[in-house]
Coordinates of C-alpha atoms and ligand atoms in Angstrom, one line a residue:
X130 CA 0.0 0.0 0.0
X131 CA 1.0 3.4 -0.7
X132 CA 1.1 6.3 1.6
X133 CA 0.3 9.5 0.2
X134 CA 1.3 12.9 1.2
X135 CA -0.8 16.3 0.7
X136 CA 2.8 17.9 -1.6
X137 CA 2.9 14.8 -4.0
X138 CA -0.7 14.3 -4.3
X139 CA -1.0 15.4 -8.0
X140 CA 1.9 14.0 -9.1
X141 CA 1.1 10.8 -7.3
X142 CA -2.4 10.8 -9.1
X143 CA -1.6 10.9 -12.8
X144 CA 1.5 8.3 -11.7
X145 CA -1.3 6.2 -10.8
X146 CA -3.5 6.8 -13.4
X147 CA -0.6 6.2 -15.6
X148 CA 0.4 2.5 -14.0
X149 CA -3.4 1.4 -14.3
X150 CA -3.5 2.7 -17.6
X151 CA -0.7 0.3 -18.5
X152 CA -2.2 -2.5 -16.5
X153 CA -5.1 -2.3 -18.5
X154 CA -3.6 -2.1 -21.2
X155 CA -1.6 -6.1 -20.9
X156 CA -4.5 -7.4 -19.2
X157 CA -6.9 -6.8 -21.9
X158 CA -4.7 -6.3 -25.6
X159 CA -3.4 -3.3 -27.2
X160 CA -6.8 -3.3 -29.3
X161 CA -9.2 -3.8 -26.8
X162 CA -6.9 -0.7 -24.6
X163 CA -6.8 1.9 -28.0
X164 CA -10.3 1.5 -28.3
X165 CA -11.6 2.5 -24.9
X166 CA -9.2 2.9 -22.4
X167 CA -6.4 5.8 -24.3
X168 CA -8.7 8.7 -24.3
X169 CA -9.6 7.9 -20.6
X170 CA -8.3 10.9 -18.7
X171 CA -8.2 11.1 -14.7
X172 CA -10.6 14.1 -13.8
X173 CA -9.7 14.2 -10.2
X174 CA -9.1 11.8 -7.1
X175 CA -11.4 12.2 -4.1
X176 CA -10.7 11.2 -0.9
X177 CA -13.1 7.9 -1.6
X178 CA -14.1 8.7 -5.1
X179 CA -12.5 8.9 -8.9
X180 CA -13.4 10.4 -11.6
X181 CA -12.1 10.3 -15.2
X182 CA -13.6 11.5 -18.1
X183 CA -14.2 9.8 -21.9
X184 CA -14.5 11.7 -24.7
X185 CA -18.0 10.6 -26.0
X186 CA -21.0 9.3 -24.0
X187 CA -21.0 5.5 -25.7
X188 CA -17.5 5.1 -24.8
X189 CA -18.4 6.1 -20.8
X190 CA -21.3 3.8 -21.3
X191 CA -19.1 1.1 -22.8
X192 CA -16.3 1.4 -20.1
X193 CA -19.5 1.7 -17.6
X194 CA -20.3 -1.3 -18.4
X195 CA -17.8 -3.7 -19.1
X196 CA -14.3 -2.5 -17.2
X197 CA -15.3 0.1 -14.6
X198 CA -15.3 -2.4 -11.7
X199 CA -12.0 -3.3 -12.8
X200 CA -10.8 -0.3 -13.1
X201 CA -12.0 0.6 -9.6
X202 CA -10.3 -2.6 -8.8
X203 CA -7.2 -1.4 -10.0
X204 CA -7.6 2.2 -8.2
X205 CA -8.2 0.5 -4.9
X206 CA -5.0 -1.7 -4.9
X207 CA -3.4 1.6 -4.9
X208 CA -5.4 3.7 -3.6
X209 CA -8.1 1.2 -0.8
X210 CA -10.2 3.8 0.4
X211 CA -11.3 4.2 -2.6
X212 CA -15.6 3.2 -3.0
X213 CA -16.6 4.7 -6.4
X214 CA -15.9 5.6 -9.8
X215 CA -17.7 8.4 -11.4
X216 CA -17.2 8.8 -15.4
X217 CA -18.1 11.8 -17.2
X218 CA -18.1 12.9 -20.7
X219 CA -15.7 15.5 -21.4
X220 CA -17.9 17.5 -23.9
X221 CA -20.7 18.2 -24.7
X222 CA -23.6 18.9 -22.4
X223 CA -24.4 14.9 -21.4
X224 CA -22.5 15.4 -18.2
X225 CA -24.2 12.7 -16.2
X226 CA -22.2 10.8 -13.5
X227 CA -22.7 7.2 -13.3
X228 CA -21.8 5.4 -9.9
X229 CA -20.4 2.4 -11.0
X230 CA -21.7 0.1 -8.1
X231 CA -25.5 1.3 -8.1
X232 CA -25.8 1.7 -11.7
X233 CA -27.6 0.4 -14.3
X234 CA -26.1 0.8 -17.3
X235 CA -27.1 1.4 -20.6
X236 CA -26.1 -1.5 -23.4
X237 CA -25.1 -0.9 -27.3
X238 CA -28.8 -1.2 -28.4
X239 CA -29.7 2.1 -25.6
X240 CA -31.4 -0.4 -23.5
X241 CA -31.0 -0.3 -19.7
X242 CA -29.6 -3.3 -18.5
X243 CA -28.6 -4.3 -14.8
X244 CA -25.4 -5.3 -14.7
X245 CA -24.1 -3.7 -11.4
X246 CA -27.2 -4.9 -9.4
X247 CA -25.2 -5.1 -6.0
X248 CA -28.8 -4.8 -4.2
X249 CA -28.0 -7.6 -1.6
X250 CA -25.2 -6.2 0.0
X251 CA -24.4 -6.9 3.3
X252 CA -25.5 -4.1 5.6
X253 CA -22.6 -3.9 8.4
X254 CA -20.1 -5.4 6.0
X255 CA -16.0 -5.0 5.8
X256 CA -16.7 -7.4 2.4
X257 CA -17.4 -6.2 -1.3
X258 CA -20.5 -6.6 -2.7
X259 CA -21.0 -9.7 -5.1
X260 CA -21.9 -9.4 -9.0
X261 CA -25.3 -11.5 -9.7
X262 CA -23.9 -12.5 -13.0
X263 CA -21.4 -14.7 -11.9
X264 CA -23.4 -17.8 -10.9
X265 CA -22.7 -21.5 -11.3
X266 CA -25.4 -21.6 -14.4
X267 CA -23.2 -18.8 -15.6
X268 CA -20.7 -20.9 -15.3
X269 CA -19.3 -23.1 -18.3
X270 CA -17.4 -26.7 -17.7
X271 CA -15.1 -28.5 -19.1
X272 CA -12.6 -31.0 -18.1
X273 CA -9.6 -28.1 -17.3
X274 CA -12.2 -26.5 -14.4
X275 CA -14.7 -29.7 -13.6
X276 CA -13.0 -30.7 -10.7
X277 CA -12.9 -26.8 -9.5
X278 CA -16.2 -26.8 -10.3
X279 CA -17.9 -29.7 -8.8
X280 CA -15.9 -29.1 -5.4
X281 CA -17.4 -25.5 -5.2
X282 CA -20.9 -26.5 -5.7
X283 CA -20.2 -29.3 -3.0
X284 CA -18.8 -26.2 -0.9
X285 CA -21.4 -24.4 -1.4
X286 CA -24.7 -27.0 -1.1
X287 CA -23.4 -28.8 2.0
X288 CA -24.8 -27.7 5.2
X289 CA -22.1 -28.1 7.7
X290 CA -18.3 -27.9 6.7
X291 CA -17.7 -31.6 6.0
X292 CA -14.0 -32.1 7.3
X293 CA -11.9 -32.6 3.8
X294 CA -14.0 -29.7 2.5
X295 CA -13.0 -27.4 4.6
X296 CA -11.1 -24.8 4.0
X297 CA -11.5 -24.9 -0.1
X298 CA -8.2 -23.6 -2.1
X299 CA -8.8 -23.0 -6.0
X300 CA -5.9 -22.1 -7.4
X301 CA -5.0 -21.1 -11.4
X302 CA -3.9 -18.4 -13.8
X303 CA -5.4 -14.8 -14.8
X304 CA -9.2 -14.9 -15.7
X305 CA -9.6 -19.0 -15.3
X306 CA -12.6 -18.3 -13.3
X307 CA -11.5 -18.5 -10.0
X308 CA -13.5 -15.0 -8.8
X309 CA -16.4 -16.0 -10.8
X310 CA -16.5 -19.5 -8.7
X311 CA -15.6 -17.5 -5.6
X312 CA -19.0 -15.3 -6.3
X313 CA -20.7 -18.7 -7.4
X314 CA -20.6 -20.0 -4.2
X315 CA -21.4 -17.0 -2.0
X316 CA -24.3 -16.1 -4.3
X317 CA -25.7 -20.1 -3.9
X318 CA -25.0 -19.9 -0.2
X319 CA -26.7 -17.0 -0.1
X320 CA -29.8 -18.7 -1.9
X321 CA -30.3 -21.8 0.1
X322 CA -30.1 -20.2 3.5
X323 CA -30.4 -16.1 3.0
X324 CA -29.9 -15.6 6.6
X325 CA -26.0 -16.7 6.5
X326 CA -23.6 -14.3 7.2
X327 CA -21.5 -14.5 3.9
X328 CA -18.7 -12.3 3.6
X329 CA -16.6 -12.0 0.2
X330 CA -13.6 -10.2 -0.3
X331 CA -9.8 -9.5 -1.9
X332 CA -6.7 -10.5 0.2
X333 CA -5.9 -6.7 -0.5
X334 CA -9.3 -5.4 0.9
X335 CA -8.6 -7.4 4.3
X336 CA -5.7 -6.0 4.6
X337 CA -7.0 -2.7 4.2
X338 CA -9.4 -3.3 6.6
X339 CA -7.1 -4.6 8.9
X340 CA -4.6 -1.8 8.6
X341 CA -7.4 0.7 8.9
X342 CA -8.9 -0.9 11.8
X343 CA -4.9 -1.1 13.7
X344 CA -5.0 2.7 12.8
X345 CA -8.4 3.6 14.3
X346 CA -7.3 1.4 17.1
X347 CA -10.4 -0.5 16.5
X348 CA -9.0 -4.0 16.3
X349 CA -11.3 -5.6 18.4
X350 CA -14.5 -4.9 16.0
X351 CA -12.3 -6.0 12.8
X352 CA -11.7 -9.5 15.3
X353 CA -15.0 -9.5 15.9
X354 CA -16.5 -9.0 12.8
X355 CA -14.6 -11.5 10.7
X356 CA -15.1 -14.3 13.9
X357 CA -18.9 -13.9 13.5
X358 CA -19.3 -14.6 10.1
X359 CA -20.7 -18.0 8.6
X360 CA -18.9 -18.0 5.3
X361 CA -15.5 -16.3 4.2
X362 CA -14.7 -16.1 1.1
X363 CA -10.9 -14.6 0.3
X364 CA -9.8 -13.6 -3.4
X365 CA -6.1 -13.8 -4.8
X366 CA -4.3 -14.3 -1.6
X367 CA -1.0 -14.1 -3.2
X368 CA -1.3 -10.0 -2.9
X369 CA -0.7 -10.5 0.8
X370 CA 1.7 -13.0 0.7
X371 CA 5.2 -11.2 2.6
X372 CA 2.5 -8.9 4.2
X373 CA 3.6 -10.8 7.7
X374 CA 1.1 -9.0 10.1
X375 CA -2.0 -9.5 7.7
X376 CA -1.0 -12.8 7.2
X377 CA -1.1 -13.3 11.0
X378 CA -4.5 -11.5 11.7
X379 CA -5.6 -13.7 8.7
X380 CA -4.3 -16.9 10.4
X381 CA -6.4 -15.9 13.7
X382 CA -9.3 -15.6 11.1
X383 CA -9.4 -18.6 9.5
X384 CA -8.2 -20.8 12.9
X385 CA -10.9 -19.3 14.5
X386 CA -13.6 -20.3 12.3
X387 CA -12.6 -24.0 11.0
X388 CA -12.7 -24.5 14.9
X389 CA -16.0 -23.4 14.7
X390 CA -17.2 -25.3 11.3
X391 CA -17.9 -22.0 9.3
X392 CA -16.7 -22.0 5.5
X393 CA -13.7 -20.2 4.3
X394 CA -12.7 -20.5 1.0
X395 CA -9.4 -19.1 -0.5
X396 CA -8.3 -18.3 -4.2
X397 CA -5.0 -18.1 -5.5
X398 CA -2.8 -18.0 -8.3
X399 CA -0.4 -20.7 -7.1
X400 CA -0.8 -23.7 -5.2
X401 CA -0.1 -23.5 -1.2
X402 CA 2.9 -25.2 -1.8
X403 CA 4.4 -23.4 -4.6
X404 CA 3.0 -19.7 -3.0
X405 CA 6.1 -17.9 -2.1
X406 CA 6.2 -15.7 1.2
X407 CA 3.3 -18.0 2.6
X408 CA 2.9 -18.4 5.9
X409 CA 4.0 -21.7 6.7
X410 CA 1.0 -22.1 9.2
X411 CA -1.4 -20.9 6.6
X412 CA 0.0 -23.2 3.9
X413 CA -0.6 -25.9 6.2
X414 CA -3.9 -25.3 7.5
X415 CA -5.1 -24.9 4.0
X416 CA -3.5 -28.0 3.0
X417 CA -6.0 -29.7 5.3
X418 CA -8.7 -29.1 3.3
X419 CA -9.5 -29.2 -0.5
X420 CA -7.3 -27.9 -2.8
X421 CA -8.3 -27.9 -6.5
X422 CA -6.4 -26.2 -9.7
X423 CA -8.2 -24.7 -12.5
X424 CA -6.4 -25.3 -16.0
X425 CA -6.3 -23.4 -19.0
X426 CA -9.5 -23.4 -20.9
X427 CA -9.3 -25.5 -24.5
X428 CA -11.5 -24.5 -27.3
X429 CA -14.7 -25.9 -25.9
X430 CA -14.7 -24.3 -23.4
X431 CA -13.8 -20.5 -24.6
X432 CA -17.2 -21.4 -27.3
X433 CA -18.7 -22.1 -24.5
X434 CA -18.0 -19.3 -22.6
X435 CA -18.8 -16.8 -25.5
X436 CA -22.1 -18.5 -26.2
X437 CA -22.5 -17.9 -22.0
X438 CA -21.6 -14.5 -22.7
X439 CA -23.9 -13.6 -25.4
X440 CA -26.5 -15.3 -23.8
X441 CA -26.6 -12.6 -21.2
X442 CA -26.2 -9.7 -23.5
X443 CA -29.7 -8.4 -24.5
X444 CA -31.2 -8.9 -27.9
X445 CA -27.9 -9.4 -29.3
X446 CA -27.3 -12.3 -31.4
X447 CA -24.3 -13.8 -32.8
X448 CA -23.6 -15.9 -35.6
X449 CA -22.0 -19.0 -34.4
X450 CA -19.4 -18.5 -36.9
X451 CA -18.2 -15.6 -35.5
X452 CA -18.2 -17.7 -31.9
X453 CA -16.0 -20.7 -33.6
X454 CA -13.8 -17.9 -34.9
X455 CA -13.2 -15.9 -31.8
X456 CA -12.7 -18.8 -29.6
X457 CA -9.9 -20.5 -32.0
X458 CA -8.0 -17.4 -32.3
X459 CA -8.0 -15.9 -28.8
X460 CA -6.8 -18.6 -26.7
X461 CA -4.4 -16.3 -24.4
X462 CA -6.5 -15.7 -21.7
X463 CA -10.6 -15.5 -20.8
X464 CA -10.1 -11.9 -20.1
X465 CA -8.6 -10.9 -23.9
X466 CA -11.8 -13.8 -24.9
X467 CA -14.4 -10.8 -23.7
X468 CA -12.9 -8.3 -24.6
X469 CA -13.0 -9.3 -28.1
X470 CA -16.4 -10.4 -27.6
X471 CA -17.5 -7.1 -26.8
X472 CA -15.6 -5.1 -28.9
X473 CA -17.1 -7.3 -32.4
X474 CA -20.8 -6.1 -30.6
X475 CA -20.0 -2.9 -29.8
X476 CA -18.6 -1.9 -33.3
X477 CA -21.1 -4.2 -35.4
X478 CA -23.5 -2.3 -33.5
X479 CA -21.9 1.7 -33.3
X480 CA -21.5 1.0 -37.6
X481 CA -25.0 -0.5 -37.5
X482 CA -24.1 -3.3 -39.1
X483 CA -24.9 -6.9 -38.3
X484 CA -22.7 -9.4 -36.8
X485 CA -20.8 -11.0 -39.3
X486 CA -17.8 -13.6 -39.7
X487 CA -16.4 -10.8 -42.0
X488 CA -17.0 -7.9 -40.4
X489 CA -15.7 -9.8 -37.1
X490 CA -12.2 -10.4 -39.4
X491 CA -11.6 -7.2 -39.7
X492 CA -12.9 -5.3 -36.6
X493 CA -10.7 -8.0 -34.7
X494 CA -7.3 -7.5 -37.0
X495 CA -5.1 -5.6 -35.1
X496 CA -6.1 -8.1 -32.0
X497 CA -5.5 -11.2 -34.3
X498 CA -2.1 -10.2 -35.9
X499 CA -0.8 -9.8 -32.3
X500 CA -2.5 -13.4 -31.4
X501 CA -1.3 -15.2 -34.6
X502 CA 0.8 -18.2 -35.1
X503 CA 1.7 -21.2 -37.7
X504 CA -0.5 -23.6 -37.3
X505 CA 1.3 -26.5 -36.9
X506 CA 0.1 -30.6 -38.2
X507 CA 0.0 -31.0 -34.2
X508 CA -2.4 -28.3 -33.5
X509 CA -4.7 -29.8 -36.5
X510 CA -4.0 -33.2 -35.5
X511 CA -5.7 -31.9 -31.9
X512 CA -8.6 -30.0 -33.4
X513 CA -9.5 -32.6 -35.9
X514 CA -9.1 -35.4 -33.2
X515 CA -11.4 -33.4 -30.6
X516 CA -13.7 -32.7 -33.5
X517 CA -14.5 -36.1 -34.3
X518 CA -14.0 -37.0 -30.5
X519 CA -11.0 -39.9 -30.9
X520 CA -8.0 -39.7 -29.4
X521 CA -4.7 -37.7 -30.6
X522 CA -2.5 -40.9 -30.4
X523 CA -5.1 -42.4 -32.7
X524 CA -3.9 -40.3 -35.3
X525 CA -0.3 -42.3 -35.0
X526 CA -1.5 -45.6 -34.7
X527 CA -2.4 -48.3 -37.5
X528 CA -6.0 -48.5 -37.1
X529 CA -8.0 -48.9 -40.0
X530 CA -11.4 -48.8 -38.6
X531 CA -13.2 -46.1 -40.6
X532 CA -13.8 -44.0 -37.1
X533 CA -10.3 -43.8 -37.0
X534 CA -8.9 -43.6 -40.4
X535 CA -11.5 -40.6 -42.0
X536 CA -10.4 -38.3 -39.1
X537 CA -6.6 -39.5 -39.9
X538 CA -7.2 -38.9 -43.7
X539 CA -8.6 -35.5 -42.6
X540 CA -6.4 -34.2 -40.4
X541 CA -3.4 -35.2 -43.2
X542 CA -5.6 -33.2 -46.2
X543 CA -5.3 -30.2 -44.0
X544 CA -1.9 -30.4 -43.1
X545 CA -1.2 -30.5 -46.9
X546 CA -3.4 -27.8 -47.2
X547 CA -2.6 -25.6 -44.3
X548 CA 1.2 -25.9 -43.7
X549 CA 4.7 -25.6 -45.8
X550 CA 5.4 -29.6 -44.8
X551 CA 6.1 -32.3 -47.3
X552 CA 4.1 -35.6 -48.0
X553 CA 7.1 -37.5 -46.5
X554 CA 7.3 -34.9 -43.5
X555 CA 3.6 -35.4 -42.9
X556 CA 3.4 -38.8 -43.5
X557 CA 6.1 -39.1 -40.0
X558 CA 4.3 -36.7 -38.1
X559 CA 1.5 -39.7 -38.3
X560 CA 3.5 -42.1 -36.5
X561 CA 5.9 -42.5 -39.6
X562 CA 3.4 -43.4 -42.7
X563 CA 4.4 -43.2 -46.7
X564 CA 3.5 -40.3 -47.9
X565 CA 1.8 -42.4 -50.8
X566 CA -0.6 -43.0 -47.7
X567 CA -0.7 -38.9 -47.3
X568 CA -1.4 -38.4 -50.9
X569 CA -3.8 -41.2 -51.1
X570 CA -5.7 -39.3 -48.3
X571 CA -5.5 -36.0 -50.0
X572 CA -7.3 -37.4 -53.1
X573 CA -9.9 -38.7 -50.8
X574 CA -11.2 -36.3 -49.1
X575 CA -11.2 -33.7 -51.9
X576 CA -13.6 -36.7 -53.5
X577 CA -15.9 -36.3 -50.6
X578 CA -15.8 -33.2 -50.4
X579 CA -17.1 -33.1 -53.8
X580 CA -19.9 -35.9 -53.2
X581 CA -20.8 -35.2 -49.3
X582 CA -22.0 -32.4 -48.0
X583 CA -22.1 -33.3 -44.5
X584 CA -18.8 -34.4 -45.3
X585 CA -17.9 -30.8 -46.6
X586 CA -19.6 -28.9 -43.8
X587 CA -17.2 -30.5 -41.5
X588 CA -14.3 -29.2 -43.6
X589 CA -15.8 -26.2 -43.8
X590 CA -16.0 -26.3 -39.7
X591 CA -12.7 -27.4 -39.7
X592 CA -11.0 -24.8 -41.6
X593 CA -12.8 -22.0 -39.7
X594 CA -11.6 -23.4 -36.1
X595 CA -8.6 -23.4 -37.9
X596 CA -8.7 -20.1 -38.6
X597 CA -8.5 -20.2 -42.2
Ligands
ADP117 P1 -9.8 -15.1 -12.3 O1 -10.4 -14.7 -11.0 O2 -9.4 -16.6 -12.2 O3 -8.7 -14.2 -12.8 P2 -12.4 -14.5 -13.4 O4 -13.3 -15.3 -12.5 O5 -12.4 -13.0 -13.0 O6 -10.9 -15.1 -13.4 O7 -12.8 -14.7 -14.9 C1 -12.6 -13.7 -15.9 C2 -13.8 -13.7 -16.8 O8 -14.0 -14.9 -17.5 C3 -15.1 -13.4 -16.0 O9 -16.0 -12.6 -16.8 C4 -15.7 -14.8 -15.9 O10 -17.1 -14.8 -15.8 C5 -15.2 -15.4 -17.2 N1 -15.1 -16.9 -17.1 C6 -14.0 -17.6 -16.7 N2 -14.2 -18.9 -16.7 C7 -15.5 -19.1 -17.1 C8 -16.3 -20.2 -17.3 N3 -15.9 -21.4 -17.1 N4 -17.6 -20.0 -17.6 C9 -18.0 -18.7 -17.9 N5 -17.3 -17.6 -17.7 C10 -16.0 -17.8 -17.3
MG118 MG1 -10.0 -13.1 -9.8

């Protein structure tokens, strides 16, 4: 945490401003940042509120909507006592203030639409309020975040802490889904017994809190308030990791209420064991319980999530197409995955244009140069293989059986058809075949594409998932 000091305020302000702007700016692409985030400016910083300014009133509405609460995120990890974030519109006379965690926002189409709606907040709380969208039917599985998922809803649906449960560690990368679990759990908590004390927040905001609370020399509330609860839930406790005092407090915390049977549940980036400047105490006591890992989501799954994602936009449709083509070429992380979501609706819609495959190509260029990469015979040995659900290594072996081979012949046509190699070099990659065998299974499939046209609206498939 920063202290800040009356003579450097300014300077420390547009420092600030300047850091988040750049954190944005990795987290969510160089396109996704030059299209709403550059002509942010910092209007002034309150002592509990922000306010920056966009240059035209859908851009506010657009940054209202889909990053403010990250941005206020990213304001409050330096700044913590910060609790809103106005944006204004520089010119023009629409100077309306929206408060980012009351307000309803206003979508692409003009319709209002309730994204923030934080109603259920706890009254008396030291936690953050919890966003309704991120629910377990929200939620989209696959086999990298099954486990993660199944545990949380056992978390979350079992009445008393069942020892093994309890306390629950989910632990991954950037946007796997560990928050929107975290929320998941509170929010279904929350809905089979209203009257439990749930309290969710950031490893950063409890240590604000408990920092504040040493300072108002008011310690014995803070230990009071976090022993009474039913449920904690604690985000991304690597930001306190080295932090020894909060650590400590925290260790009190969670002692206190495993001995008692209440929930806590703890996200991460790393695993207990591979967290550094962990409190040895900590990692153990969490090793007692569940830990689970969330892995890096494969194509399925990023479809899936876009297809969640739409599904919650109103009246907005998209072509699956455009979904198949997103989710193949954004694979770097979930985040970067939304962003492009939203910015192929928000342009479609500010040109007035319906969603297209086309349009999508090139509203989505600069994002895709920076995402591109050769497709190798591996990657359409994988894709083909998942496609037509057999195994990669059955793309090496000998079988003949026609499940088998027409995927094999498939995935060897496009590797001819996509990629510089040879017959001969493709013919090893496939567990060292002739490449007589390749060009027999070139000629094939160009025949069926010719005489099937289920046949050719799998290649068809194919070849957009491949990008091409
Ligand atoms: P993390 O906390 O692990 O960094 P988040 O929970 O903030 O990640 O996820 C980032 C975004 O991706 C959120 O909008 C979240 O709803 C979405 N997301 C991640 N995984 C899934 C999933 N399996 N299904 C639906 N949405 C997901
Ligand atoms: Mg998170």
């Amino acid at each position: 945490m920063i202290q800040v000091s009356s003579h450097n305020k300014e300077f420390f302000e547009s420092d600030t401003w300047n850091s988040i702007k750049k954190s944005l700016q990795e987290e969510y692409g160089m396109a996704t940042y030059k299209n709403w985030f550059v002509n942010l400016d910092l209007v002034e910083v309150g002592t509990s509120e922000v306010m920056l300014s966009a240059p035209t009133k859908f851009i506010k509405e657009w940054v209202v909507n889909n990053y403010a609460k990250r941005i206020k995120e990213l304001f409050q990890k330096e700044i913590p006592a910060i609790k809103s974030l106005d944006i204004i519109v520089k010119k023009g006379k629409q100077n309306t203030t929206d408060q980012i965690i009351i307000a309803g926002g206003v979508d692409v189409t003009g319709q209002n639409i309730d994204l923030f709606n934080y109603s259920e907040q706890n009254n008396v709380s030291l936690g953050s309020p919890l966003d309704r969208r991120f629910t377990f039917e929200n939620f989209v599985v696959a086999d990298s975040n099954k486990l993660a998922y199944s545990a949380a809803m056992s978390v979350a649906n079992t009445d008393n802490s069942i020892a093994g449960l309890n306390p629950f560690f989910i632990y991954g990368g950037v946007g796997l889904g560990k928050t929107h679990l975290l929320h998941a759990i509170a929010l279904k908590i929350k809905e089979n017994n209203p009257s439990t004390n749930v309290v969710y927040l950031s490893a950063e905001r409890f240590m604000y809190q408990f920092i504040n609370a040493l300072r108002n020399k008011d310690i014995i509330s803070f230990k009071e308030f976090f022993r009474s609860i039913d449920v904690l839930l604690l985000d991304d406790i690597q930001f306190v990791c080295g932090k020894s005092s909060t650590q400590e407090e925290f260790l009190h915390t969670l002692n206190a209420l495993t001995d008692l049977n209440k929930k806590v549940i703890v996200s991460g980036n790393k695993s207990p064991s591979d967290m550094e400047g962990m409190n040895e105490s900590i990692r153990s006591r969490l090793g007692w319980g569940l830990v689970v890992d969330i892995g890096s989501p494969c194509f399925q799954l990023r479809r899936g999530i876009l297809a969640s994602k739409v599904s919650q936009m109103k009246n907005i449709e998209v072509p699956d197409e455009v979904l198949d083509f997103v989710a193949t070429k954004i694979t770097s992380n979930t985040r970067e995955l939304e962003g492009a979501l939203n910015k192929v609706v928000a342009s479609s819609s500010l040109m007035n244009e319906e969603i297209s495959l086309d349009g999508t190509k090139k509203i989505l260029s600069d994002l895709l140069r920076a995402n591109e990469k050769a497709i190798t015979i591996l990657d359409i040995q994988k894709i083909v293989a998942d496609y037509f659900d057999i195994k990669v290594a059955d793309m090496s072996s000998a079988q003949r059986s026609r499940r088998i081979a027409r995927p094999r012949q498939v995935a060897m046509y496009m590797a001819k058809n996509l990629t510089p190699r040879s017959l001969a070099e493709i013919g090893r990659k496939f567990g060292g075949k002739d490449h007589t065998t390749v060009m027999h299974a070139v000629k094939r499939v160009d025949e069926l594409i010719n005489s099937d046209n289920e046949f050719k609206n799998d290649i068809e498939c194919l070849n957009r998932m491949l990008g091409q």
